[in-house]
mmCIF file of C-alpha atoms and ligand atoms in Angstrom:
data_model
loop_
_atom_site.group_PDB
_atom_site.id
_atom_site.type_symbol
_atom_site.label_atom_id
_atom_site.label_comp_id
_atom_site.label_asym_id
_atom_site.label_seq_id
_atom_site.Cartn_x
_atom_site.Cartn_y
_atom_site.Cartn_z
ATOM 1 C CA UNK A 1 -7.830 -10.873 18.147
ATOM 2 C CA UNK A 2 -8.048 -13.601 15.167
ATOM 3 C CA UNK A 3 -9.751 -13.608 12.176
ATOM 4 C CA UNK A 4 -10.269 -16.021 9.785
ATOM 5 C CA UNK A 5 -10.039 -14.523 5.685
ATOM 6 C CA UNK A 6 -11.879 -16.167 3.103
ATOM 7 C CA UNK A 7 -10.625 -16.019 -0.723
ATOM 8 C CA UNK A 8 -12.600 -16.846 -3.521
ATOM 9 C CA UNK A 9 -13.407 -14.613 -6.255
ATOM 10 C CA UNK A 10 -11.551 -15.973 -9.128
ATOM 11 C CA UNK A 11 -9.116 -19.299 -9.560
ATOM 12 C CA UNK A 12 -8.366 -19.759 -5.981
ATOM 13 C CA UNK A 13 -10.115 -20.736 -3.271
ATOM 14 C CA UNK A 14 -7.676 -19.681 0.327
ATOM 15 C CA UNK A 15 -8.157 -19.554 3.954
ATOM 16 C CA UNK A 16 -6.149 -17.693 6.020
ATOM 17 C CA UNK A 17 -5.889 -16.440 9.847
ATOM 18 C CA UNK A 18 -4.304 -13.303 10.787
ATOM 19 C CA UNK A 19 -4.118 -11.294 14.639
ATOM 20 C CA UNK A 20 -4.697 -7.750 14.854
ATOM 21 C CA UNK A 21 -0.957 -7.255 15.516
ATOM 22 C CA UNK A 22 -0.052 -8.718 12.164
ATOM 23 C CA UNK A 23 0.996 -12.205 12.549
ATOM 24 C CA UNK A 24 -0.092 -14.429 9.420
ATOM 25 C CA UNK A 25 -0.726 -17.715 11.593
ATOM 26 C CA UNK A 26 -1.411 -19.906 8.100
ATOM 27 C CA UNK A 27 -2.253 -19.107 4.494
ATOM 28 C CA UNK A 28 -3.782 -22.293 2.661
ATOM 29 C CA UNK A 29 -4.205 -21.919 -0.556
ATOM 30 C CA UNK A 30 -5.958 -24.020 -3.382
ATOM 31 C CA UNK A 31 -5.536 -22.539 -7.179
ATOM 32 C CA UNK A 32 -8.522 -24.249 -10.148
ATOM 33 C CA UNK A 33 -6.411 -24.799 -13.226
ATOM 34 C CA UNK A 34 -8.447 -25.663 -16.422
ATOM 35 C CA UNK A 35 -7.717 -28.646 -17.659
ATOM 36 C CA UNK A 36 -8.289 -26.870 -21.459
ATOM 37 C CA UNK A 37 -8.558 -23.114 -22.131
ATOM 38 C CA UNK A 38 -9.707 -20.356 -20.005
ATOM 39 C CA UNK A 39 -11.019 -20.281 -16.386
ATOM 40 C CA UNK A 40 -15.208 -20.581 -16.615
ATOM 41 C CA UNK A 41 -16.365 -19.099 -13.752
ATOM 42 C CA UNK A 42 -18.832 -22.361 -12.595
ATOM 43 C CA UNK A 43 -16.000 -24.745 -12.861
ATOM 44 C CA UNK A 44 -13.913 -22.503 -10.880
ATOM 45 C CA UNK A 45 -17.100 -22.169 -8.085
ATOM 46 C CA UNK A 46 -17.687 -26.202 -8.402
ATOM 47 C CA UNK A 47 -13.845 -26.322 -7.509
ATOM 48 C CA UNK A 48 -14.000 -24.311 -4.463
ATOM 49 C CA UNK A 49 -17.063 -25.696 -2.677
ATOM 50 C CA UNK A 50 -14.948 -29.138 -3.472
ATOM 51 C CA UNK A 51 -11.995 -28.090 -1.626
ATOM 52 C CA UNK A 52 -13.523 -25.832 0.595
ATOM 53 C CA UNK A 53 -13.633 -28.232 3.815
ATOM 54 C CA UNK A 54 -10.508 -29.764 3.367
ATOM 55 C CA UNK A 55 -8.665 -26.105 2.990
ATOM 56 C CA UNK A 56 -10.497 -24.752 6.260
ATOM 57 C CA UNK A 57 -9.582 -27.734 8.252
ATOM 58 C CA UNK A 58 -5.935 -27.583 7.666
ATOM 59 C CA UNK A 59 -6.071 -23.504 8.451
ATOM 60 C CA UNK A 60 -7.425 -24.657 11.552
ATOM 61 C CA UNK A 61 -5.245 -27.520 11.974
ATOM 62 C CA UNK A 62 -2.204 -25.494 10.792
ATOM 63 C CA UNK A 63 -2.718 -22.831 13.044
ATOM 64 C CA UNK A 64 -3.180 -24.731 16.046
ATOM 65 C CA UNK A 65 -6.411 -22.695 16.393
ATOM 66 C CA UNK A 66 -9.823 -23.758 17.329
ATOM 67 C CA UNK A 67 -12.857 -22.702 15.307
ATOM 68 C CA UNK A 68 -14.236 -21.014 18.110
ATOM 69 C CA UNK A 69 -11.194 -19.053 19.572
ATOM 70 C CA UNK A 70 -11.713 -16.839 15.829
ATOM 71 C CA UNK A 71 -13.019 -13.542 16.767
ATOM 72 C CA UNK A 72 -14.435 -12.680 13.004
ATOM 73 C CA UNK A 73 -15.021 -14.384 9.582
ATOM 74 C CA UNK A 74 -13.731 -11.816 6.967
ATOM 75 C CA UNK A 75 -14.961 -12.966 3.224
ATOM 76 C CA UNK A 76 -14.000 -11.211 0.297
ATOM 77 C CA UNK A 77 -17.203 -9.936 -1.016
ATOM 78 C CA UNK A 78 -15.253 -8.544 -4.540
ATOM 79 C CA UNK A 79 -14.795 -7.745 -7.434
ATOM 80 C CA UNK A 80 -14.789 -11.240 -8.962
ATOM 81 C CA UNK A 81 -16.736 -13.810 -10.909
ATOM 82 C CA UNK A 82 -20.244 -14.259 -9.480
ATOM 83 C CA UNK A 83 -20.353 -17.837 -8.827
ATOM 84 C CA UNK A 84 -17.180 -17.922 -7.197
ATOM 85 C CA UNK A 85 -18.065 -14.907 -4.866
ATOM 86 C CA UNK A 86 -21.473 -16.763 -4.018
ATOM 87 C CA UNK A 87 -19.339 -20.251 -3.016
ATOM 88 C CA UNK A 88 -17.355 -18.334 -0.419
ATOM 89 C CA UNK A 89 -19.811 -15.851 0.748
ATOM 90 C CA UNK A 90 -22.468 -19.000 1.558
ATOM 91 C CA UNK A 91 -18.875 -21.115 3.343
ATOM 92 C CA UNK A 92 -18.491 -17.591 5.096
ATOM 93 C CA UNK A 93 -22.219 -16.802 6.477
ATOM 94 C CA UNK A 94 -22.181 -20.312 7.283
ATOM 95 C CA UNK A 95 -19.539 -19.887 9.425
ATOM 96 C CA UNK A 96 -20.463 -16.961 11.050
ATOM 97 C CA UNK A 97 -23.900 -18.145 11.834
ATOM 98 C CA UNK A 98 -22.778 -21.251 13.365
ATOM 99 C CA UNK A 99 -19.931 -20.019 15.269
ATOM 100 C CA UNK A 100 -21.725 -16.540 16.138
ATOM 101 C CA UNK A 101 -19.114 -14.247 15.129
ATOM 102 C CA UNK A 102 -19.068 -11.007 12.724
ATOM 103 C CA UNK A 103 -19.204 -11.469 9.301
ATOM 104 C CA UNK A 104 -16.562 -9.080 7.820
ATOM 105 C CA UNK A 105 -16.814 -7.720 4.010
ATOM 106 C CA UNK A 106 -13.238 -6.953 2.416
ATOM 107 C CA UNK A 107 -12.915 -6.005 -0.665
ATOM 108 C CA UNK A 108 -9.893 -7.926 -2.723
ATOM 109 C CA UNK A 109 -8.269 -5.205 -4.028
ATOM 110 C CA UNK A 110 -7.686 -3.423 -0.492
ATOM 111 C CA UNK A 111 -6.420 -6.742 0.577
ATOM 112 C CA UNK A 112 -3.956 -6.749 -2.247
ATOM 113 C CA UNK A 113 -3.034 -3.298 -1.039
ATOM 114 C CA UNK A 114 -2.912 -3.788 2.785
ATOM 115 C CA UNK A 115 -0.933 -7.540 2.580
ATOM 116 C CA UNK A 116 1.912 -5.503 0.862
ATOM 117 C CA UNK A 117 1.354 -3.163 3.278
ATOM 118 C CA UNK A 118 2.003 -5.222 5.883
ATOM 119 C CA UNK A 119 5.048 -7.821 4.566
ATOM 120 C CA UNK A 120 6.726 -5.489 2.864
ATOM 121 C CA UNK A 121 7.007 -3.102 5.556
ATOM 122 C CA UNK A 122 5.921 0.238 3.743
ATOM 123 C CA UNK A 123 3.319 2.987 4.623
ATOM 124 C CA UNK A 124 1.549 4.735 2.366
ATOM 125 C CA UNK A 125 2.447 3.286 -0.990
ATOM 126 C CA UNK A 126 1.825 3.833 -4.882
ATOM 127 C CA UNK A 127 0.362 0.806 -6.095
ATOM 128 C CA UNK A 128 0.727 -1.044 -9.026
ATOM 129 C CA UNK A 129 -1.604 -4.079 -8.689
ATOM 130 C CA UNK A 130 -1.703 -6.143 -11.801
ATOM 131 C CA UNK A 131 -2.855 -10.135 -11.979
ATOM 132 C CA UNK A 132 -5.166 -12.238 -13.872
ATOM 133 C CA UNK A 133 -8.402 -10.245 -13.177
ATOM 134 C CA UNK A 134 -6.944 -6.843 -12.501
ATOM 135 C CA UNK A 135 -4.559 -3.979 -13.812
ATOM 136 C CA UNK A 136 -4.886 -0.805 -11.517
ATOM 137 C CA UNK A 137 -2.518 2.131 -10.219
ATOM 138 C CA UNK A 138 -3.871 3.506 -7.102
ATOM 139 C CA UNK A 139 -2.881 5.225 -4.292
ATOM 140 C CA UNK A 140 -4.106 6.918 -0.824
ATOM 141 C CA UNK A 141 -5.802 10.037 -0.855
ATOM 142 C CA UNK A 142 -8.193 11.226 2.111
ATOM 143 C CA UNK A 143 -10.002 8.396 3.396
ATOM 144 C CA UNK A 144 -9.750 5.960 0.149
ATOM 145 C CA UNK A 145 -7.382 4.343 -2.305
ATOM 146 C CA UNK A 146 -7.611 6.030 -5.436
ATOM 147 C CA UNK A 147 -7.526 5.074 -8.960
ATOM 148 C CA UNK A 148 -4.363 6.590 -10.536
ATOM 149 C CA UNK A 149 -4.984 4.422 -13.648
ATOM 150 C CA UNK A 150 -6.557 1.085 -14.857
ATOM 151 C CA UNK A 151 -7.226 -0.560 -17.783
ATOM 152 C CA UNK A 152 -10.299 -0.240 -20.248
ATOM 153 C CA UNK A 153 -10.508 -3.971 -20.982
ATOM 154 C CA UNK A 154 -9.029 -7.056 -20.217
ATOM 155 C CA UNK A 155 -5.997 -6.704 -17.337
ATOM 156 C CA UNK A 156 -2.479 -7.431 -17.854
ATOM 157 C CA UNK A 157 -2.238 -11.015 -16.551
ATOM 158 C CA UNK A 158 -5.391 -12.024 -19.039
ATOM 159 C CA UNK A 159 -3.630 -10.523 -22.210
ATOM 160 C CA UNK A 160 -0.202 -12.311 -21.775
ATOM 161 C CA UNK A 161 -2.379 -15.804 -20.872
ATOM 162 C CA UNK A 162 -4.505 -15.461 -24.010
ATOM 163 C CA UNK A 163 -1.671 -15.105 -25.860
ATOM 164 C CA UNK A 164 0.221 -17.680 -24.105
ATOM 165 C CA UNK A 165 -2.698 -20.359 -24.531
ATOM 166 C CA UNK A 166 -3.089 -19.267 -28.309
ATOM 167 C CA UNK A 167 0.576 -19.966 -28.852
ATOM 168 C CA UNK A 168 0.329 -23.259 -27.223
ATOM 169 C CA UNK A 169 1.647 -22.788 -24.095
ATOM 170 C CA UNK A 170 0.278 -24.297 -21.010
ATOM 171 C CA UNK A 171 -1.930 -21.924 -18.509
ATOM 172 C CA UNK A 172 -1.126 -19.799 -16.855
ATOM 173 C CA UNK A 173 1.081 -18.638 -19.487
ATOM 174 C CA UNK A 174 2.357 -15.661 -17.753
ATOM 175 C CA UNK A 175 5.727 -17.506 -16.576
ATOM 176 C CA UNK A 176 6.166 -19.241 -19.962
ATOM 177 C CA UNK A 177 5.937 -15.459 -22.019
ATOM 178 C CA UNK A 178 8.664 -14.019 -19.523
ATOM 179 C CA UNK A 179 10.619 -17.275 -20.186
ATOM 180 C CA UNK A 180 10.319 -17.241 -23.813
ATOM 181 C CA UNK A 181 10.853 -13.379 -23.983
ATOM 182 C CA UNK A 182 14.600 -13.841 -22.687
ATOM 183 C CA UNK A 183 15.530 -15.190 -25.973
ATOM 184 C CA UNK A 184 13.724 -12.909 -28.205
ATOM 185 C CA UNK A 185 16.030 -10.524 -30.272
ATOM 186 C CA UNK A 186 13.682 -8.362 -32.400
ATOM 187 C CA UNK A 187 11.477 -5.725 -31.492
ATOM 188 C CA UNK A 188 8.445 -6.148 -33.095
ATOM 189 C CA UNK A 189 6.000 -3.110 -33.567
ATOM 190 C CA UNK A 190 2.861 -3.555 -31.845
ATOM 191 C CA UNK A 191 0.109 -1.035 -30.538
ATOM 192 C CA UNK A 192 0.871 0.977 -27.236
ATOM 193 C CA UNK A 193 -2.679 2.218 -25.831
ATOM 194 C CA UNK A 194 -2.400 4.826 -23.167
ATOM 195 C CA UNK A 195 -5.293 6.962 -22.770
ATOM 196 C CA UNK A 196 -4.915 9.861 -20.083
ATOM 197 C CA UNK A 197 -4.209 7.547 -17.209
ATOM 198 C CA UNK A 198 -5.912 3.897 -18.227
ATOM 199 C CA UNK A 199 -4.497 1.666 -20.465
ATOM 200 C CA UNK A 200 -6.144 -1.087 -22.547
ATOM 201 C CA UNK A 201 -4.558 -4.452 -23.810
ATOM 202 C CA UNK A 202 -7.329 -6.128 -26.380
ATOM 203 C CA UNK A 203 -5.864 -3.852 -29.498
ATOM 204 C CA UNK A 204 -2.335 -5.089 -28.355
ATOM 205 C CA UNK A 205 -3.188 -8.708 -27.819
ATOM 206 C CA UNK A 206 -5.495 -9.389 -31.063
ATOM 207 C CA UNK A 207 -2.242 -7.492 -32.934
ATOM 208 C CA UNK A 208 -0.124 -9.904 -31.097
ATOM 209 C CA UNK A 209 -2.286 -13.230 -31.715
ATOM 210 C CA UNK A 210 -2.493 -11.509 -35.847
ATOM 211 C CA UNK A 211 1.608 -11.262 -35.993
ATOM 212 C CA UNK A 212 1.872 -15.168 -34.620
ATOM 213 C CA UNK A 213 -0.354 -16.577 -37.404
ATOM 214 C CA UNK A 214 1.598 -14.760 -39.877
ATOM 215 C CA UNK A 215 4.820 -16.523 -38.246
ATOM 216 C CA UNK A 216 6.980 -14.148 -36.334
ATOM 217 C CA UNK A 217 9.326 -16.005 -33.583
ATOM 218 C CA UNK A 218 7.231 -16.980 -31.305
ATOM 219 C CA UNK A 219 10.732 -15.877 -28.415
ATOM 220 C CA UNK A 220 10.463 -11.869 -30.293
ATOM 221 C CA UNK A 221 6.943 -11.728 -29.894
ATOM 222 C CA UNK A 222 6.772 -12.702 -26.228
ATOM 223 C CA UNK A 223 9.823 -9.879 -25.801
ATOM 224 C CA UNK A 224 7.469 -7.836 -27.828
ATOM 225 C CA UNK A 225 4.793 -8.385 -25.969
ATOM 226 C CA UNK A 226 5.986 -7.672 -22.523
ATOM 227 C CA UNK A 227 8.150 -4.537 -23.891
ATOM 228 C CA UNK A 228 5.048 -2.631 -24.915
ATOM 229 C CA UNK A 229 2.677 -3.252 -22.205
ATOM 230 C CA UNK A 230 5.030 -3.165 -19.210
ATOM 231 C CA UNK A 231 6.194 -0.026 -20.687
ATOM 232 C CA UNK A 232 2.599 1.400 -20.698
ATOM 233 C CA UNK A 233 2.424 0.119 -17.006
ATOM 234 C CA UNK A 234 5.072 2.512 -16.337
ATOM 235 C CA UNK A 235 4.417 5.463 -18.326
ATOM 236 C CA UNK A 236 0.708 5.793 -16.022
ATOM 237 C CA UNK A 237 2.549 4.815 -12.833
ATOM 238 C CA UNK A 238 5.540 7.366 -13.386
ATOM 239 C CA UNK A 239 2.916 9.805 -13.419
ATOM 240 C CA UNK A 240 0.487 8.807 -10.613
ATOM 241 C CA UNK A 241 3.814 9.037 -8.523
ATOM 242 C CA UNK A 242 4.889 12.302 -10.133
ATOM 243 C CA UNK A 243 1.379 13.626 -9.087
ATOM 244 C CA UNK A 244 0.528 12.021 -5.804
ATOM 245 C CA UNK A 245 4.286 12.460 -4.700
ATOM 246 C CA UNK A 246 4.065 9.152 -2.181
ATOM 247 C CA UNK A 247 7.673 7.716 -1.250
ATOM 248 C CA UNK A 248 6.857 4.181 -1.522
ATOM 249 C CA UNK A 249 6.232 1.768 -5.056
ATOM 250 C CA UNK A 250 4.239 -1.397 -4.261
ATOM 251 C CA UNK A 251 4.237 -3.646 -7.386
ATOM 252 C CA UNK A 252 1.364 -6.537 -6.440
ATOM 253 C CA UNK A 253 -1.028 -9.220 -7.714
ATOM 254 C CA UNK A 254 0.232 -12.176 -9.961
ATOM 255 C CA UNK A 255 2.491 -10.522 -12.757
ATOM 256 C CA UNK A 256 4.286 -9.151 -9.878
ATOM 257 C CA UNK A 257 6.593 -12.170 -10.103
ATOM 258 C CA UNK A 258 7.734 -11.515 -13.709
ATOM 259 C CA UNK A 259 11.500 -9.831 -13.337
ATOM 260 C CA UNK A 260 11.408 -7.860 -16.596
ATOM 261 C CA UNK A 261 8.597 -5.963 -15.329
ATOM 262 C CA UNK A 262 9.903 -5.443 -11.571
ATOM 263 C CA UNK A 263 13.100 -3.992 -13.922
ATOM 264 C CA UNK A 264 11.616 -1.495 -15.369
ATOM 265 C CA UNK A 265 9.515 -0.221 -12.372
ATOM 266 C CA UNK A 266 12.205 -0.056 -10.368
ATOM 267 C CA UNK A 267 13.495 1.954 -12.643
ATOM 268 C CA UNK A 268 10.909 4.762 -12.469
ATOM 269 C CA UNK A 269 10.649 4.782 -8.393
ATOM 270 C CA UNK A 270 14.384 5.029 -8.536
ATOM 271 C CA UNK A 271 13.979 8.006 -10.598
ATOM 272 C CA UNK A 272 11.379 9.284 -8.547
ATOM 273 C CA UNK A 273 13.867 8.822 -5.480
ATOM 274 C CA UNK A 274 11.090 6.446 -4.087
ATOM 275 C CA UNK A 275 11.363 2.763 -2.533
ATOM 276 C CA UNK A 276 10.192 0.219 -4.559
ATOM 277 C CA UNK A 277 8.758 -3.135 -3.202
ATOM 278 C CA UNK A 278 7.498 -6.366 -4.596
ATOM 279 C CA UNK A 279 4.877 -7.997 -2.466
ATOM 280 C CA UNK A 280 6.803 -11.647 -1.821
ATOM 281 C CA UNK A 281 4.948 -14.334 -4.286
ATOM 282 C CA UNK A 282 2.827 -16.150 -1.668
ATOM 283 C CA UNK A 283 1.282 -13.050 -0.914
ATOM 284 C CA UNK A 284 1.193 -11.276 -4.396
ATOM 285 C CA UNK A 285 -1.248 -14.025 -5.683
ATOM 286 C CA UNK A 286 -4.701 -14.220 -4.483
ATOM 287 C CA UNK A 287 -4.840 -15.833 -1.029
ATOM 288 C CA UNK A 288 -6.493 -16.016 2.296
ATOM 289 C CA UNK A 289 -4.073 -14.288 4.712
ATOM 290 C CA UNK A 290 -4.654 -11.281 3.141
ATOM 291 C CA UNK A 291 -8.415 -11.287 3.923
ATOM 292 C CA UNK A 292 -8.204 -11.808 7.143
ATOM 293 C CA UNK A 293 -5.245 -9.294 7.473
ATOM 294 C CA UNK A 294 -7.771 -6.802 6.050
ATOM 295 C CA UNK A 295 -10.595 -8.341 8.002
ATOM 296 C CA UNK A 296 -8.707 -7.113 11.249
ATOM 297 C CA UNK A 297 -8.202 -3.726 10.266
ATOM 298 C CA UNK A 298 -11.438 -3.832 9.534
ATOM 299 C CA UNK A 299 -13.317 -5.147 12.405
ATOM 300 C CA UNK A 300 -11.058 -2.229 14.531
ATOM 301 C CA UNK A 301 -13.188 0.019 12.759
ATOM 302 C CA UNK A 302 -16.475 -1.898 13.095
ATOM 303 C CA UNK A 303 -16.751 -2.281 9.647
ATOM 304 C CA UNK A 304 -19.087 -5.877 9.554
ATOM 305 C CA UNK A 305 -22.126 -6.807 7.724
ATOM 306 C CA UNK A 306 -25.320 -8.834 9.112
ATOM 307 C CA UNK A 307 -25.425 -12.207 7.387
ATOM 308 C CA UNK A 308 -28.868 -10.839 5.456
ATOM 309 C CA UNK A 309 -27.522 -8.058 3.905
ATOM 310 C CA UNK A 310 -24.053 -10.217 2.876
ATOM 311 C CA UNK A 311 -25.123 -10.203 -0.823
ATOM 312 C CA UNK A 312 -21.850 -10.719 -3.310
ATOM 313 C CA UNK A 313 -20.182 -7.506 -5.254
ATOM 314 C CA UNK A 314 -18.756 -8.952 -8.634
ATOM 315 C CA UNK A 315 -17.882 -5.277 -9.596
ATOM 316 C CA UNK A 316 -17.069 -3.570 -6.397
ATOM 317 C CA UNK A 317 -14.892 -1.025 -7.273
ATOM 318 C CA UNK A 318 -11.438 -0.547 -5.339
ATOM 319 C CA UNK A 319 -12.063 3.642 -4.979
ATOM 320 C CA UNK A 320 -15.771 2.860 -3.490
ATOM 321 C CA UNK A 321 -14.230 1.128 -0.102
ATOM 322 C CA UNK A 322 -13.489 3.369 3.446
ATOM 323 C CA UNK A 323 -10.291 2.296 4.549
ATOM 324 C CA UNK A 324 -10.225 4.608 7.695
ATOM 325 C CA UNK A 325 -7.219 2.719 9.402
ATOM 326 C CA UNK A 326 -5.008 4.912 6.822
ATOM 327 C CA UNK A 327 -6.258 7.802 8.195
ATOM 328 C CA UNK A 328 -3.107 9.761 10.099
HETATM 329 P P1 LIG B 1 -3.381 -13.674 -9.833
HETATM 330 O O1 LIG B 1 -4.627 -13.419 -10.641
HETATM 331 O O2 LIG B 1 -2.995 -12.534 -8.952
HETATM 332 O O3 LIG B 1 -3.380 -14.983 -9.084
HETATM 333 O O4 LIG B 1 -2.194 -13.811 -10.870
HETATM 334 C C1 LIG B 1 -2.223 -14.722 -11.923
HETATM 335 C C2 LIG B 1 -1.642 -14.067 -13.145
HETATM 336 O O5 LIG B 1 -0.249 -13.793 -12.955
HETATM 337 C C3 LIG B 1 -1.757 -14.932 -14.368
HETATM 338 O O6 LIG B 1 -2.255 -14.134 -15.418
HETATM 339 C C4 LIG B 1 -0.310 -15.347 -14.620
HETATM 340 O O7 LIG B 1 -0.032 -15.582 -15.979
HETATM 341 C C5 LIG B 1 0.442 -14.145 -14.120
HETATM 342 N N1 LIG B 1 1.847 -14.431 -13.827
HETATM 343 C C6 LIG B 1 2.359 -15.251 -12.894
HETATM 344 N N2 LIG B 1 3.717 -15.278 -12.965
HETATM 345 C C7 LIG B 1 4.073 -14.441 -13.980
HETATM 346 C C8 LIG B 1 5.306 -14.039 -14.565
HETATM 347 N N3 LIG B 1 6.470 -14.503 -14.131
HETATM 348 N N4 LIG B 1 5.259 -13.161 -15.594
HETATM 349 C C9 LIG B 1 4.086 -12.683 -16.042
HETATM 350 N N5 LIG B 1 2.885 -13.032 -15.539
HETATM 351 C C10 LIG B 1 2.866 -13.898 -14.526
HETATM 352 MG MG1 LIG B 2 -6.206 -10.828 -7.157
#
């Protein structure tokens, strides 16, 4: 069985095809950068439906597949930015209209979950999912992936890229803070927001952006920075693992790639005697093999959607979603 995944609820637009016994046949991915500031969520949408053909035909091409040998169209239905969501879902119905095959609703964050799943050869792990869009802790527990932790307000990846872009630096400016934080010195005091299990980043970052104006090194305040809230990260992980006792630490979504934090969380699963995995970086970022890995779990458990009812689900929340293929 094949089935073709469909990414698109924030920056990138991705197309991927993946068989029911696990094989990622191609992964194609297309990222919008801004040319100035933030990501606004139409120019994001106008840049998908742009690329949109040209991404699907080299899947296909890539994968030595034809259209119709796909069993199943799997479309990532959410959480994400509204026009985004509605450019893929209308590429996805159309698809599965014309071709006559199942229109399969995955939600993102699952496919976050079961990609790492899957490439980093792990079972039933604690997750710590943190990107642009999203901060969350979650793990398994009878029939759903539970929230362990998230944040109140903006997600990890968005704090350090604010700050980033306010500095100067170019976007995303994830990479650049990790960069510049290897040659800060000083530990600068800044706010460190835990709150029973969530965590929240807009007190740290306005602190942050306040401390820059009144000239700190720009090098300590990206060490800064990623010291405090990679250390909350922790703090509500090291718990959800104390509490939820799973073996297995899955660190995922963009800020996955940043070293300092995979440090410090290995840190806590080794004290926890647990594994610890990073989800490899073409996989940790938003992409389309991941939605159609999901998409095959999935359609083994019938889980599809008539085209009619396919309506987009900007704030579809992670603990909402069945995921009955975890099920022992
Ligand atoms: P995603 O939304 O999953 O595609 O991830 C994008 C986010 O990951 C952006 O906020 C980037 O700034 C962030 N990111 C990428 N690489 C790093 C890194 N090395 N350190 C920190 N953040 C990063
Ligand atoms: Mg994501």
């Amino acid at each position: 069985m094949l089935i073709l995944g469909i990414e698109c609820t924030a920056h990138t637009f991705g197309c991927g095809i993946a068989s029911s016994t696990g094989e990622i046949l191609v992964n194609v991915n297309d990222e919008y950068i801004p040319p100035t500031g933030g990501i606004h969520p139409r120019e994001a949408a106008r840049h998908h439906s742009a690329v949109a053909p040209e991404i699907l035909g080299r899947a296909f091409e890539e994968a030595g597949v034809e259209a119709r040998d796909i069993d199943g169209i799997a479309i990532s239905l959410g959480p994400g930015l509204g026009p985004c969501l509605r450019t893929g879902a209308t590429v996805a119905r159309a698809l599965s209209i014309y071709l006559n095959k199942p229109l399969i609703p995955v939600n993102h964050c699952v496919a976050h979950i079961e990609i790492g799943r899957l490439t980093c050869k792990i079972d039933d792990p604690l997750v710590v999912y943190v990107s642009g869009g999203n901060t969350i802790i979650a793990a398994y527990v009878e029939g759903k992936y539970r929230v362990f932790g998230e944040t109140m307000d903006i997600a990890l990846g968005n704090c350090l890229d604010v700050f980033a872009r306010r500095a100067g630096l170019p976007h995303p400016g994830g990479p650049y803070v990790e960069k510049l934080a290897k040659a800060g010195s000083n530990f600068i005091k800044l706010p460190y927001v835990v709150k029973g299990q969530d965590v929240s980043f807009s007190g740290l970052l306005t602190a942050a952006l306040r401390k820059l104006e009144e000239g700190y090194r720009l090098e300590d305040l990206c060490y800064s920075l990623q010291e405090v809230a990679f250390s909350m990260i922790c703090e509500v992980a090291e718990r959800a693992i104390a509490h939820t006792r799973k073996r297995e630490v899955l660190l995922t979504g963009g800020v996955a790639a940043n070293k300092r934090l995979q440090e410090m969380l290995r840190q806590v699963a080794a004290e926890h005697d647990a594994i610890f995995k990073v989800v490899p970086r073409e996989y940790a970022r938003d992409n389309g093999a991941m939605i159609a890995w999901t998409g095959t779990l999935c359609l083994r458990h019938n889980i599809v959607l008539p085209v009619e009812e396919s309506y987009v689900r900007p704030r579809w929340r992670l603990d909402r979603v069945d995921v009955p293929w975890m099920e022992a």
